[in-house]
Amino acid sequence: ETGNRSCGTDFTLVGLFQYGHMDTFLFTVISILFAVALIGNITLVLLIRLDQRLHTPMYFLLSQLSIIDMMYISTTVPKMAANFLSDTKAISFLGCAVQAFVFLTLGGSEALLLGFMSYDRYIAICQPLHYPVLMSRKICCSMVAGAWSSSSINAFIHTVYVFQLPFCGSRMVNHFFCEVPSLLPLVCEDTSQYEYTVLVSGLVILLLPFLAILASYARVLVVVIQMGSGKGQSRAVSTCSSHLTVASLFYVTGLSTYTQPHSLHSPGRDKVVAVLYSIVTPVLNPFIYSLRNKEVMGALRRQMG
């Protein structure tokens, strides 16, 4: 019993499917998605850095989002892919804690950054004369630093608290990576009070930025409708709709995981939802922003000669 409750014992990640169906096929699919996400996000970051026309607050924030997405998908997919070809599927106690901390940090940073990006579009469309002042380089850097620091503090608190709890039983995590909600069923003591803390954190870091995005774009929509220029309307709608598509996918799936008590969680559903916000979103982000953006496509053509 003492051994089962110790903090140093390795965990076992069940993976997407508990009985190892189609491991080789899934390894191939996940590896392709991982490569596509890295290539897409690296290309977008390089384009923004190399093309002078993209040196604006909007694209600075977009480059930060791509950097986060590259790190985000790299936190879960390599271990997940390796486990498809492994019989043990084990992850050390420290490795599990580090993975949970990094994942929470990056997820929180992306949630806040998407909110700041909607503020950027709101200022650009609704208050264009004040844009150089309200979205100066100093303010943009402060936004990014604030997103990273606040999400890191939040992730550190949750990680330290969860991993000092007594784990018992088989240490089998019914997930494909170490995520806080998937670890709570393994804890030997009552975690209902702690779940309220997770709920509050989820509402602050996920729901508040999402509501701010909806409010910003509601105001943008009103201004766009009042525009006399059809070209200006189409450009504003295209930019905002792509951002809203990414934001909706990320926030809705994240809220479904982090605002429910673990008694209502379904491991199968949680894993499908986690695939959406931890893998699909980083893959789609660069393509949604670039393929529907004439400035990015123009920069790509210029860099290719």
XYZ file of C-alpha atoms in Angstrom:
305
model
C 0.000 0.000 0.000
C 2.850 2.361 0.791
C 4.377 1.676 -2.604
C 1.096 2.341 -4.384
C 0.738 5.709 -2.652
C 4.307 6.864 -3.235
C 4.990 9.900 -5.384
C 7.937 8.460 -7.299
C 6.153 5.696 -9.200
C 5.848 5.898 -12.978
C 2.493 6.420 -14.694
C 1.145 4.435 -17.641
C -0.577 6.281 -20.487
C -3.422 4.235 -21.965
C -3.403 6.209 -25.225
C -6.247 6.943 -27.621
C -7.491 3.365 -27.543
C -7.141 1.174 -24.486
C -6.513 -2.051 -26.375
C -4.041 -0.775 -28.959
C -6.196 -0.824 -32.078
C -4.525 0.379 -35.312
C -1.345 1.547 -33.573
C 0.743 1.627 -36.759
C -1.944 3.497 -38.700
C -2.414 6.026 -35.888
C 1.348 6.502 -35.591
C 1.486 7.378 -39.298
C -1.473 9.780 -39.112
C -0.217 11.523 -35.975
C 3.307 11.829 -37.398
C 1.959 13.422 -40.594
C -0.190 15.887 -38.620
C 2.809 16.750 -36.433
C 5.007 17.393 -39.485
C 2.308 19.499 -41.165
C 1.839 21.585 -37.999
C 5.573 22.225 -37.641
C 6.079 23.082 -41.325
C 3.024 25.358 -41.430
C 3.866 27.266 -38.260
C 7.595 27.557 -39.019
C 6.772 28.890 -42.497
C 4.405 31.478 -41.054
C 6.953 32.630 -38.452
C 9.696 32.945 -41.086
C 7.436 34.842 -43.488
C 6.472 37.345 -40.800
C 10.098 37.801 -39.812
C 11.487 38.146 -43.349
C 8.798 40.298 -44.999
C 8.855 43.959 -43.963
C 5.201 44.411 -44.911
C 4.195 41.956 -42.192
C 6.020 43.847 -39.424
C 2.763 45.019 -37.830
C 1.164 44.328 -34.419
C -1.327 41.892 -35.961
C 1.379 39.702 -37.478
C 3.639 40.029 -34.448
C 0.857 38.492 -32.333
C 0.227 35.895 -35.037
C 3.903 34.881 -35.010
C 3.708 34.434 -31.232
C 0.639 32.219 -31.705
C 2.562 30.067 -34.192
C 5.490 29.708 -31.777
C 3.099 28.631 -29.017
C 1.402 26.140 -31.363
C 4.736 24.555 -32.318
C 5.615 24.069 -28.649
C 2.043 23.062 -27.807
C 1.871 20.147 -30.239
C 5.471 19.152 -29.409
C 4.486 18.687 -25.768
C 2.066 15.820 -26.434
C 2.554 14.287 -29.882
C 6.140 12.906 -29.719
C 5.406 10.885 -26.564
C 2.011 9.873 -27.923
C 3.539 8.682 -31.213
C 6.313 6.780 -29.413
C 3.742 5.004 -27.254
C 1.968 3.684 -30.350
C 5.073 1.598 -31.048
C 5.888 0.778 -27.416
C 4.630 -2.012 -25.193
C 5.178 -0.264 -21.846
C 3.630 3.200 -22.551
C 5.182 4.396 -19.284
C 6.019 7.967 -18.345
C 8.036 8.888 -15.272
C 6.521 10.844 -12.386
C 8.735 13.839 -13.151
C 8.083 13.565 -16.892
C 4.344 13.531 -16.262
C 4.581 16.617 -14.022
C 6.694 18.505 -16.575
C 4.310 17.598 -19.394
C 1.278 18.754 -17.381
C 3.003 22.045 -16.447
C 4.162 22.864 -19.980
C 0.790 21.936 -21.479
C -1.109 24.147 -19.025
C 1.319 27.024 -19.586
C 1.044 26.874 -23.369
C -2.727 26.354 -23.332
C -3.245 29.335 -21.049
C -0.886 31.487 -23.120
C -2.755 30.652 -26.317
C -6.129 31.375 -24.702
C -5.002 34.823 -23.556
C -3.157 35.582 -26.792
C -6.243 34.860 -28.901
C -8.090 37.391 -26.743
C -5.390 40.006 -27.327
C -5.553 39.333 -31.070
C -9.275 40.097 -31.077
C -8.518 43.366 -29.243
C -6.016 44.192 -31.993
C -8.675 43.689 -34.694
C -11.208 45.693 -32.677
C -8.840 48.680 -32.418
C -7.772 48.416 -36.083
C -11.344 48.456 -37.390
C -13.278 50.455 -34.798
C -10.621 52.985 -33.725
C -8.105 53.123 -36.608
C -6.822 56.612 -35.756
C -5.739 55.457 -32.282
C -4.220 52.179 -33.521
C -0.532 53.285 -33.548
C -0.822 54.404 -29.914
C -3.046 51.630 -28.509
C -1.119 48.864 -30.303
C 2.457 50.129 -30.043
C 5.337 47.658 -29.955
C 5.714 48.172 -26.201
C 2.049 47.323 -25.600
C 2.261 44.255 -27.863
C 5.313 42.966 -25.990
C 3.530 43.598 -22.690
C 0.557 41.563 -23.904
C 2.749 38.605 -24.833
C 4.736 38.818 -21.588
C 1.516 39.043 -19.572
C 0.057 35.997 -21.305
C 3.187 33.912 -20.671
C 3.745 34.993 -17.054
C 0.133 34.654 -15.865
C -0.357 31.255 -17.514
C 2.989 30.021 -16.126
C 2.013 31.002 -12.585
C -1.392 29.342 -12.961
C 0.180 26.165 -14.386
C 2.828 26.035 -11.652
C 0.238 26.271 -8.861
C -1.942 23.519 -10.339
C 0.992 21.238 -11.122
C 2.567 21.529 -7.671
C -0.768 20.925 -5.949
C -1.843 17.925 -8.046
C 1.501 16.126 -7.944
C 1.805 16.337 -4.169
C -1.521 14.469 -3.801
C -1.412 10.741 -2.939
C -1.844 8.614 -6.059
C -2.810 4.984 -5.641
C -3.927 1.949 -7.634
C -2.523 0.978 -11.010
C -1.270 4.489 -11.946
C -2.928 3.978 -15.346
C -3.847 7.351 -16.874
C -6.763 6.899 -19.283
C -5.440 9.507 -21.698
C -2.672 9.983 -24.273
C -0.803 12.587 -22.181
C -0.657 13.831 -18.588
C -3.513 16.305 -18.214
C -4.769 17.443 -14.812
C -8.424 16.287 -15.235
C -7.249 12.808 -16.306
C -5.025 12.494 -13.203
C -7.674 13.329 -10.607
C -9.435 9.902 -10.767
C -6.136 8.322 -9.603
C -5.984 10.398 -6.396
C -6.785 8.542 -3.172
C -8.491 11.450 -1.406
C -11.485 13.660 -2.111
C -10.683 16.304 -4.751
C -14.083 17.999 -4.959
C -12.805 21.209 -3.344
C -9.852 21.376 -5.691
C -12.176 20.915 -8.673
C -13.744 24.290 -7.864
C -10.284 25.839 -8.249
C -9.905 24.181 -11.661
C -13.354 25.485 -12.596
C -12.488 29.056 -11.580
C -9.180 28.907 -13.463
C -10.950 27.597 -16.547
C -13.535 30.365 -16.425
C -10.911 33.098 -15.988
C -8.379 31.870 -18.563
C -10.803 30.413 -21.131
C -14.277 31.877 -20.752
C -13.384 35.524 -20.103
C -11.152 35.875 -23.194
C -13.756 34.043 -25.278
C -16.500 36.425 -24.137
C -14.174 39.354 -24.854
C -13.614 37.995 -28.380
C -17.355 37.657 -28.996
C -17.960 41.190 -27.688
C -15.125 42.614 -29.807
C -16.367 41.003 -32.993
C -19.950 41.980 -32.294
C -18.761 45.579 -32.250
C -16.587 44.985 -35.329
C -19.577 43.518 -37.172
C -21.619 46.642 -36.466
C -18.847 48.880 -37.800
C -18.287 46.667 -40.857
C -21.986 46.788 -41.763
C -21.814 50.583 -41.659
C -18.820 50.637 -44.048
C -19.501 52.003 -47.498
C -16.670 50.066 -49.164
C -17.459 46.526 -50.203
C -13.728 45.722 -50.409
C -13.180 46.965 -46.853
C -16.121 44.929 -45.625
C -14.907 41.705 -47.228
C -11.360 42.169 -45.921
C -12.511 42.878 -42.350
C -14.971 39.987 -42.356
C -12.326 37.607 -43.763
C -9.755 38.531 -41.122
C -12.172 38.362 -38.203
C -14.001 35.226 -39.343
C -10.748 33.266 -39.597
C -9.761 34.364 -36.091
C -13.215 33.553 -34.723
C -13.103 30.077 -36.295
C -9.808 29.257 -34.569
C -10.946 30.774 -31.281
C -14.274 28.931 -31.204
C -12.658 25.540 -31.814
C -10.028 26.135 -29.130
C -12.210 27.679 -26.405
C -15.292 25.463 -26.725
C -13.270 22.241 -26.554
C -11.087 23.569 -23.729
C -14.089 24.695 -21.677
C -15.740 21.292 -22.062
C -12.719 19.708 -20.355
C -11.771 22.242 -17.667
C -15.178 23.376 -16.403
C -16.653 19.973 -15.488
C -16.123 17.915 -12.313
C -14.264 14.681 -13.026
C -17.371 12.673 -12.056
C -19.002 13.909 -15.288
C -15.999 13.244 -17.496
C -16.015 10.460 -20.049
C -12.464 9.263 -20.859
C -13.354 8.474 -24.461
C -14.947 11.867 -25.066
C -12.155 13.670 -23.213
C -9.544 12.122 -25.488
C -11.433 13.096 -28.643
C -11.868 16.662 -27.354
C -8.190 16.814 -26.362
C -7.191 15.807 -29.904
C -9.153 18.833 -31.182
C -7.508 21.464 -28.986
C -4.036 19.936 -28.641
C -3.441 18.609 -32.178
C -6.058 19.781 -34.697
C -5.951 23.463 -33.676
C -2.139 23.840 -34.042
C -2.395 22.115 -37.437
C -5.210 24.362 -38.698
C -4.018 27.719 -37.320
C -1.336 28.566 -39.917
C -3.540 27.471 -42.820
C -6.640 29.340 -41.652
C -4.597 32.511 -41.212
C -2.471 32.189 -44.364
C -4.745 30.675 -46.998
C -7.458 33.260 -46.275
C -5.030 36.170 -46.006
C -3.840 37.913 -49.180
C -0.987 39.682 -47.362
C 0.496 36.389 -46.136
C 0.094 34.729 -49.534
C 1.666 37.787 -51.169
C 4.616 37.563 -48.768
C 5.006 33.870 -49.625
C 5.087 34.634 -53.350
C 7.653 37.398 -52.822
C 9.926 35.169 -50.751
C 9.705 32.458 -53.426
C 10.786 34.986 -56.050
